[in-house]
Tab-separated table of C-alpha atoms and ligand atoms in Angstrom:
chain	number	residue	atom	x	y	z
A	20	MET	CA	21.219	82.250	115.383
A	21	LYS	CA	21.735	83.263	111.782
A	22	LEU	CA	19.482	81.561	109.254
A	23	THR	CA	20.268	81.613	105.527
A	24	TYR	CA	17.636	80.552	103.027
A	25	TYR	CA	18.923	78.574	100.033
A	26	GLY	CA	15.501	77.991	98.474
A	27	HIS	CA	12.781	75.330	98.768
A	28	SER	CA	13.314	73.573	102.137
A	29	CYS	CA	17.045	74.227	102.329
A	30	ILE	CA	18.240	76.446	105.139
A	31	GLY	CA	21.559	76.921	106.846
A	32	VAL	CA	21.592	77.782	110.536
A	33	ASN	CA	24.762	79.216	112.007
A	34	THR	CA	24.742	78.679	115.761
A	35	ALA	CA	27.340	77.847	118.404
A	36	GLY	CA	30.096	77.911	115.790
A	37	HIS	CA	28.417	75.260	113.616
A	38	ASP	CA	26.760	75.487	110.217
A	39	LEU	CA	23.747	73.190	110.235
A	40	LEU	CA	22.466	72.664	106.700
A	41	PHE	CA	18.989	71.215	106.147
A	42	ASP	CA	17.623	69.453	103.057
A	43	PRO	CA	20.088	70.659	100.419
A	44	PHE	CA	18.368	71.045	97.044
A	45	ILE	CA	20.029	73.836	95.104
A	46	SER	CA	21.377	72.606	91.759
A	47	GLY	CA	17.952	71.352	90.634
A	48	ASN	CA	16.040	74.363	91.929
A	49	PRO	CA	15.158	76.761	89.102
A	50	LEU	CA	14.797	79.596	91.651
A	51	ALA	CA	18.231	79.076	93.232
A	52	LYS	CA	20.439	79.688	90.188
A	53	GLY	CA	22.191	82.511	92.050
A	54	ILE	CA	23.476	80.162	94.770
A	55	ASP	CA	26.894	78.552	94.343
A	56	VAL	CA	26.392	75.111	95.838
A	57	ASP	CA	30.165	74.682	96.166
A	58	ARG	CA	30.389	77.579	98.592
A	59	ILE	CA	27.655	76.633	101.032
A	60	PRO	CA	29.161	75.974	104.469
A	61	ALA	CA	28.175	72.887	106.451
A	62	THR	CA	29.457	71.166	109.557
A	63	GLU	CA	26.362	68.953	109.764
A	64	ILE	CA	23.818	68.141	107.031
A	65	LEU	CA	20.360	67.174	108.238
A	66	VAL	CA	18.122	65.350	105.766
A	67	THR	CA	14.450	65.022	106.725
A	68	HIS	CA	13.454	62.397	104.136
A	69	GLY	CA	14.518	60.764	100.904
A	70	HIS	CA	12.838	62.822	98.184
A	71	GLY	CA	15.080	64.383	95.565
A	72	ASP	CA	13.998	67.914	96.423
A	73	HIS	CA	15.555	67.378	99.895
A	74	VAL	CA	18.636	65.260	99.219
A	75	ALA	CA	19.890	66.308	95.762
A	76	ASP	CA	23.056	68.152	96.824
A	77	ALA	CA	23.700	66.394	100.133
A	78	GLU	CA	26.333	63.976	98.813
A	79	SER	CA	28.473	66.598	97.066
A	80	ILE	CA	28.315	69.024	99.993
A	81	ALA	CA	29.081	66.257	102.517
A	82	LYS	CA	32.130	65.155	100.510
A	83	ARG	CA	33.411	68.712	100.040
A	84	THR	CA	32.931	69.811	103.661
A	85	ASN	CA	33.339	66.479	105.515
A	86	ALA	CA	30.124	67.367	107.312
A	87	THR	CA	28.325	64.670	109.283
A	88	LEU	CA	25.134	63.631	107.513
A	89	VAL	CA	22.217	63.139	109.894
A	90	SER	CA	18.983	61.466	108.856
A	91	ASN	CA	16.981	58.348	109.474
A	92	TYR	CA	18.788	54.999	109.526
A	93	GLU	CA	17.963	54.026	105.941
A	94	ILE	CA	18.955	57.356	104.405
A	95	ALA	CA	22.150	57.582	106.487
A	96	ASN	CA	23.151	54.114	105.241
A	97	TRP	CA	22.318	55.070	101.643
A	98	PHE	CA	24.733	58.019	101.859
A	99	ALA	CA	27.371	55.937	103.674
A	100	ALA	CA	27.274	53.467	100.748
A	101	LYS	CA	27.956	56.405	98.417
A	102	GLY	CA	31.105	57.217	100.351
A	103	VAL	CA	29.902	59.840	102.831
A	104	LYS	CA	32.294	59.165	105.691
A	105	SER	CA	30.435	60.491	108.707
A	106	THR	CA	26.765	59.635	109.111
A	107	VAL	CA	24.278	59.420	111.967
A	108	GLY	CA	21.134	57.378	111.332
A	109	MET	CA	18.249	57.695	113.755
A	110	ASN	CA	14.619	56.735	113.787
A	111	ILE	CA	11.431	58.489	114.822
A	112	GLY	CA	11.424	59.553	118.462
A	113	GLY	CA	15.153	59.095	118.880
A	114	GLY	CA	17.817	61.712	119.296
A	115	ALA	CA	21.564	61.928	119.262
A	116	ALA	CA	24.233	64.208	120.625
A	117	LEU	CA	25.907	66.148	117.852
A	118	GLY	CA	28.657	68.462	119.069
A	119	PRO	CA	26.988	71.004	121.352
A	120	PHE	CA	23.515	70.021	120.116
A	121	ARG	CA	20.918	67.395	120.751
A	122	VAL	CA	19.194	66.510	117.501
A	123	LYS	CA	15.913	64.657	117.711
A	124	TYR	CA	14.108	63.050	114.777
A	125	VAL	CA	10.370	63.528	115.222
A	126	THR	CA	7.145	62.790	113.384
A	127	ALA	CA	6.368	63.963	109.888
A	128	VAL	CA	3.402	62.637	107.959
A	129	HIS	CA	4.626	62.197	104.389
A	130	SER	CA	6.539	59.590	102.298
A	131	SER	CA	10.266	59.019	101.746
A	132	GLN	CA	11.485	57.138	98.665
A	133	LEU	CA	15.086	57.935	97.634
A	134	PRO	CA	15.833	59.208	94.086
A	135	ASP	CA	17.040	55.783	92.852
A	136	GLY	CA	13.894	54.083	94.144
A	137	ALA	CA	15.556	52.796	97.338
A	138	TYR	CA	13.483	52.673	100.493
A	139	GLY	CA	14.004	55.902	102.379
A	140	GLY	CA	12.615	54.841	105.743
A	141	ASN	CA	9.978	56.941	107.434
A	142	PRO	CA	10.051	60.689	106.846
A	143	GLY	CA	10.819	62.895	109.819
A	144	ALA	CA	11.369	66.389	111.113
A	145	PHE	CA	14.178	67.694	113.314
A	146	VAL	CA	14.257	69.426	116.654
A	147	VAL	CA	17.695	70.895	117.329
A	148	THR	CA	18.442	71.998	120.878
A	149	GLY	CA	21.687	73.836	121.521
A	150	PRO	CA	23.360	76.619	123.492
A	151	GLU	CA	21.183	79.268	121.798
A	152	GLY	CA	17.878	77.441	122.262
A	153	ALA	CA	15.753	75.036	120.272
A	154	PHE	CA	14.230	75.182	116.823
A	155	HIS	CA	12.387	72.874	114.458
A	156	HIS	CA	12.654	72.006	110.763
A	157	ALA	CA	9.502	70.196	109.680
A	158	GLY	CA	10.710	68.747	106.385
A	159	ASP	CA	7.645	67.786	104.380
A	160	THR	CA	4.611	67.041	106.493
A	161	ALA	CA	0.906	67.264	106.956
A	162	LEU	CA	-0.564	68.926	109.999
A	163	THR	CA	-0.488	66.341	112.775
A	164	MET	CA	-1.527	66.373	116.407
A	165	ASP	CA	1.965	65.100	117.304
A	166	MET	CA	3.113	68.695	116.866
A	167	GLN	CA	1.564	69.596	120.212
A	168	LEU	CA	4.200	67.410	121.871
A	169	LEU	CA	6.777	70.042	120.882
A	170	LYS	CA	5.088	72.882	122.772
A	171	PRO	CA	6.994	72.425	126.075
A	172	LEU	CA	10.315	72.747	124.214
A	173	ASN	CA	9.892	76.534	123.895
A	174	LEU	CA	11.018	76.538	120.283
A	175	ARG	CA	12.462	79.888	119.214
A	176	PHE	CA	11.124	79.359	115.722
A	177	ALA	CA	9.872	76.647	113.389
A	178	CYS	CA	10.524	76.119	109.693
A	179	LEU	CA	7.288	74.835	108.172
A	180	PRO	CA	6.188	73.941	104.650
A	181	ILE	CA	3.489	76.282	103.361
A	182	GLY	CA	3.171	75.352	99.672
A	183	ASP	CA	0.189	72.984	99.885
A	184	HIS	CA	-0.287	70.071	97.406
A	185	PHE	CA	2.608	67.879	98.677
A	186	THR	CA	2.591	69.216	102.267
A	187	MET	CA	0.654	71.494	104.562
A	188	GLY	CA	-0.521	74.745	103.090
A	189	VAL	CA	-0.771	78.101	104.846
A	190	GLU	CA	-3.984	77.348	106.719
A	191	ASP	CA	-2.600	74.163	108.276
A	192	ALA	CA	0.828	75.683	108.907
A	193	ILE	CA	-0.896	78.327	111.040
A	194	LYS	CA	-2.574	75.540	113.034
A	195	ALA	CA	0.789	73.737	113.291
A	196	ALA	CA	2.448	76.844	114.720
A	197	ALA	CA	-0.312	77.090	117.323
A	198	LEU	CA	0.089	73.424	118.293
A	199	MET	CA	3.857	73.896	118.603
A	200	GLY	CA	3.550	77.161	120.489
A	201	VAL	CA	5.748	79.145	118.127
A	202	THR	CA	5.082	82.671	116.902
A	203	LYS	CA	7.936	82.923	114.386
A	204	VAL	CA	7.674	80.677	111.348
A	205	VAL	CA	10.094	80.441	108.444
A	206	GLY	CA	8.148	79.346	105.364
A	207	LEU	CA	9.500	76.467	103.274
A	208	HIS	CA	8.519	74.403	100.236
A	209	TYR	CA	6.638	77.057	98.253
A	210	ASN	CA	6.883	78.611	94.765
A	211	THR	CA	9.638	76.216	93.570
A	212	PHE	CA	7.318	74.371	91.177
A	213	PRO	CA	3.898	75.336	89.724
A	214	PRO	CA	1.842	73.029	92.045
A	215	ILE	CA	3.249	74.774	95.126
A	216	ALA	CA	2.990	78.360	93.913
A	217	ILE	CA	1.325	80.540	96.552
A	218	ASP	CA	0.369	84.162	97.125
A	219	THR	CA	3.098	85.107	99.613
A	220	GLU	CA	1.500	88.408	100.611
A	221	ALA	CA	-1.785	86.671	101.420
A	222	ALA	CA	0.165	84.052	103.376
A	223	GLN	CA	1.933	86.684	105.466
A	224	ARG	CA	-1.378	88.457	106.052
A	225	ALA	CA	-3.024	85.215	107.218
A	226	PHE	CA	-0.186	84.526	109.656
A	227	SER	CA	-0.280	88.063	110.957
A	228	GLU	CA	-4.061	87.888	111.483
A	229	ALA	CA	-3.410	84.776	113.605
A	230	GLY	CA	-0.870	86.718	115.696
A	231	LEU	CA	2.082	84.974	114.057
A	232	GLU	CA	5.008	86.111	111.976
A	233	LEU	CA	5.757	84.401	108.660
A	234	LEU	CA	9.351	85.028	107.621
A	235	LEU	CA	10.113	84.557	103.926
A	236	PRO	CA	13.738	85.548	103.361
A	237	ALA	CA	14.796	85.874	99.722
A	238	ILE	CA	16.902	83.013	98.371
A	239	GLY	CA	20.462	83.736	99.442
A	240	ALA	CA	19.389	86.129	102.205
A	241	SER	CA	20.186	85.705	105.896
A	242	ILE	CA	18.129	86.690	108.914
A	243	THR	CA	18.899	86.685	112.622
A	244	LEU	CA	16.479	84.821	114.847
B	310	LIG	NI1	8.902	65.136	100.092
B	311	LIG	MN1	9.485	67.989	99.154
């Protein structure tokens, strides 16, 4: 699997011939000025919750690429009303077949209002299982014991928020990785805004002392996992 980091919580995962794009927030991200939002590939767009820093560019990318937008029921309907043609709306604990993948919407402890004030349903995280294995994108969440339910899935990696303030910070993300049984973590939701600025070297040191690897690809960079 090839993972490309587009800043904040936005990643693209190229696997099994698909480009899965999570939580697109590029045009409003001061750190992602080097990314051309009109060139990001997507066959599916997965939106964890309704906050602007996770949905901002989803509509334009969905319309340009004809990607299927996958989220909770309320958010999927919100995008359908804006003219996004292909949507899949789930709810917590449910999954759906999506091409060669099974995508499951699982617990996140957070909130989920949409940018226009509309109700954004309950926030969630995604587990994607496909021909090259399973991985997790946590969206925005606190540490929660529900994460231990993911351990038997043998996740190849997890993408976890580490910026603190609005989500888990480093200390809790390390505990989350242990609950989920993953050793490779891609860090999300840090440094974009002053309240979530972190010391990335200290974060990587803390993960490494816990026997884990914290991957922090530069914005625009790709890594193979
Ligand atoms: Ni949020
Ligand atoms: Mn957020």
